[in-house]
């Protein structure tokens, strides 16, 4: 095998290892869609207890589906933990 | 009998349009958006997306008003909703909120203009343009906003 070929394989292995080891945040597929998630699904998010999950579902019922994730800041129970969950949720 | 049109009329029309556009651009440059921020707000149970900021009079003459256009744009950069607003001192010209707003709106344009306190040279004035969530299309969802000055007088 040529030197360049070995380097390419080595680089590819490093990338694969990096992707597996380094936490790169939630991927879109792993994120919770706050427009469709149930209270139980929302409670899987960090620091989201029953009251906070109810707050999200209640907001959705009163004001229609979320247009942007930022709207979570309008929910008093959720505002204190907004920065913890904003990258783990999505609006679809 | 109608006189035949001079062949130069399209050029004259283009020159006029170019001059008008140039004047408009020049006027827009006399004011600038110096600060802006968009956020969701809840007021009396209704949800709004509001963009706040400051415009500054960059010219050497007082400015009566600065008209701004707010575009909510989707992930592809396409506007899904657009609206206009004015600097705070000239809010009576647009969507008016608060006491006395109706009186101002009923006044003739010249009379209304007199009631507007101008922005002095170098002075900044606040602006806020709000859109009710009910008016924002649900699909496609807007991702961000774009704001530009469309008129300065």
XYZ file of C-alpha atoms in Angstrom:
245
model
C 0.000 0.000 0.000
C 1.296 3.420 -0.862
C 2.159 5.996 1.763
C -0.730 8.228 0.625
C -3.163 5.310 0.808
C -2.123 4.539 4.389
C -2.515 8.205 5.329
C -6.037 8.335 3.875
C -7.090 5.171 5.735
C -5.551 6.505 8.941
C -7.374 9.793 8.584
C -10.688 8.041 7.908
C -10.256 5.858 11.008
C -9.481 8.920 13.120
C -12.627 10.645 11.837
C -14.759 7.588 12.638
C -13.271 7.331 16.113
C -13.764 11.062 16.668
C -17.406 10.911 15.615
C -17.999 8.044 18.020
C -16.154 9.527 21.003
C -16.545 13.301 20.791
C -20.000 14.506 21.790
C -21.130 16.732 18.940
C -24.560 17.672 20.253
C -27.837 16.049 19.349
C -28.384 15.235 15.693
C -31.628 16.399 14.088
C -33.087 12.890 14.228
C -32.365 12.640 17.963
C -33.924 15.961 18.795
C -37.341 16.238 20.375
C -39.956 17.940 18.215
C -41.696 20.243 20.675
C -44.685 20.538 18.343
C -45.581 16.865 18.562
C -43.872 15.486 21.693
C -46.024 14.164 24.520
C -45.442 15.131 28.163
C -43.613 11.819 28.667
C -41.319 12.461 25.708
C -40.589 15.989 26.879
C -39.711 14.684 30.344
C -36.759 12.808 28.812
C -35.076 16.180 28.281
C -32.671 17.317 31.020
C -34.367 19.145 33.901
C -37.803 18.861 32.310
C -40.113 17.674 35.055
C -43.853 17.138 34.868
C -44.674 20.808 35.503
C -42.337 21.963 32.739
C -43.610 19.360 30.293
C -47.182 20.440 31.071
C -46.122 24.039 30.515
C -44.839 23.221 27.015
C -47.920 21.220 26.049
C -50.185 23.910 27.549
C -48.441 26.669 25.575
C -48.893 24.650 22.401
C -52.607 24.246 23.095
C -53.139 27.941 23.874
C -50.934 29.562 21.248
C -50.697 27.049 18.445
C -47.630 25.172 17.323
C -44.194 26.591 17.992
C -42.729 28.549 15.100
C -39.295 28.869 16.674
C -37.529 27.120 19.539
C -37.019 30.565 21.162
C -40.708 30.632 22.049
C -39.891 28.250 24.909
C -38.545 31.290 26.750
C -42.105 32.592 27.030
C -43.058 29.672 29.270
C -42.213 30.747 32.837
C -41.445 27.199 34.052
C -39.139 26.524 31.112
C -37.268 29.838 30.936
C -34.718 28.939 33.665
C -33.637 25.798 31.796
C -34.000 27.109 28.249
C -30.252 27.157 27.549
C -29.948 23.534 28.681
C -32.555 22.219 26.271
C -32.548 24.607 23.294
C -30.060 22.489 21.319
C -31.907 19.274 22.080
C -35.235 20.305 20.636
C -36.555 21.193 17.219
C -39.725 22.646 15.672
C -41.077 20.803 12.660
C -54.306 64.485 -34.305
C -51.725 63.128 -31.888
C -48.173 64.231 -32.408
C -45.760 61.319 -32.900
C -43.775 60.506 -29.772
C -40.134 61.424 -29.809
C -37.907 58.340 -30.016
C -36.041 59.663 -26.976
C -38.957 59.193 -24.554
C -37.849 55.774 -23.222
C -34.442 57.233 -22.387
C -36.036 60.205 -20.640
C -38.221 57.807 -18.653
C -35.203 55.739 -17.638
C -33.304 58.879 -16.583
C -36.268 60.000 -14.467
C -36.533 56.568 -12.833
C -32.794 56.478 -12.154
C -32.916 59.957 -10.598
C -35.915 59.055 -8.436
C -34.259 55.831 -7.294
C -30.998 57.629 -6.621
C -32.745 60.271 -4.541
C -34.531 57.585 -2.538
C -31.298 55.704 -1.874
C -29.536 58.896 -0.909
C -32.318 59.682 1.563
C -32.163 56.177 3.022
C -28.448 56.627 3.625
C -29.165 59.659 5.782
C -30.348 57.288 8.492
C -28.986 53.963 9.626
C -30.073 51.075 11.804
C -27.491 51.072 14.563
C -28.862 48.344 16.805
C -31.433 45.597 16.362
C -32.749 42.564 18.158
C -35.672 40.215 17.547
C -37.508 38.275 20.233
C -40.774 36.607 21.125
C -42.979 38.416 23.594
C -46.256 37.794 25.300
C -48.547 40.690 25.949
C -52.022 40.351 27.427
C -51.991 36.659 26.547
C -51.158 37.208 22.875
C -47.806 36.192 21.393
C -45.810 38.587 19.231
C -42.488 38.527 17.461
C -40.963 41.955 17.946
C -37.871 43.540 16.507
C -36.401 46.390 18.516
C -33.529 48.684 17.865
C -32.303 52.163 17.163
C -32.063 54.269 14.030
C -29.649 57.148 13.884
C -29.882 60.359 11.908
C -26.586 60.387 10.016
C -27.391 63.575 8.118
C -26.948 67.219 9.028
C -30.690 67.935 8.862
C -33.583 66.837 11.102
C -35.470 63.746 9.942
C -39.253 63.533 10.272
C -39.478 59.782 10.053
C -37.664 56.586 9.179
C -39.789 53.873 7.613
C -38.517 50.323 8.042
C -39.476 47.072 6.404
C -39.347 43.868 8.381
C -39.211 40.579 6.483
C -39.515 37.258 8.269
C -37.539 34.841 6.131
C -37.464 31.061 5.919
C -34.436 28.751 5.750
C -34.106 29.479 2.015
C -33.989 33.228 2.593
C -37.486 33.736 1.185
C -39.768 36.215 2.935
C -42.789 34.494 4.457
C -44.205 37.663 5.999
C -43.454 41.351 5.582
C -44.576 44.460 7.373
C -43.483 48.052 7.806
C -43.012 50.263 10.814
C -41.643 53.645 11.835
C -39.235 54.989 14.397
C -40.856 55.534 17.780
C -41.318 59.303 17.439
C -43.191 58.723 14.174
C -45.146 55.643 15.224
C -48.364 57.580 14.660
C -47.780 57.148 10.934
C -48.042 53.396 11.110
C -49.528 50.876 13.455
C -50.259 52.973 16.481
C -50.639 51.758 20.001
C -51.567 53.695 23.089
C -53.565 56.724 24.133
C -54.143 59.410 21.531
C -53.255 57.096 18.670
C -56.685 57.299 17.062
C -56.689 61.111 17.175
C -53.341 61.175 15.479
C -54.442 58.705 12.833
C -57.530 60.766 11.959
C -55.529 63.947 11.461
C -54.652 64.976 7.863
C -51.137 63.957 6.817
C -49.685 67.490 7.022
C -51.236 68.017 10.456
C -49.986 64.638 11.600
C -46.466 65.379 10.397
C -46.416 68.540 12.534
C -47.109 66.448 15.620
C -44.109 64.253 14.989
C -40.988 65.293 16.780
C -38.076 65.098 14.325
C -34.887 63.153 14.943
C -32.083 65.701 15.269
C -28.784 65.235 13.413
C -26.730 62.596 15.197
C -29.660 61.632 17.414
C -30.894 58.059 17.815
C -34.492 56.976 18.119
C -35.956 53.654 19.150
C -38.079 51.548 16.838
C -40.162 48.452 17.478
C -41.990 46.466 14.882
C -44.228 43.694 16.080
C -46.038 40.884 14.330
C -48.783 38.895 16.000
C -48.098 35.170 15.986
C -51.562 34.684 14.479
C -50.414 36.563 11.368
C -47.203 34.595 10.876
C -47.512 31.646 8.477
C -47.003 28.288 10.175
C -45.394 26.809 7.064
C -42.784 27.454 5.948
C -41.598 28.577 9.353
C -39.495 31.687 9.467
C -35.919 31.154 10.531
C -34.716 34.707 10.935
C -35.601 38.260 9.958
C -34.261 40.963 7.695
C -34.702 44.645 8.358
C -34.087 47.545 6.026
C -34.816 51.238 5.802
C -37.217 51.894 2.949
C -37.873 55.605 3.376
C -36.455 58.577 5.191
C -38.102 61.974 5.245
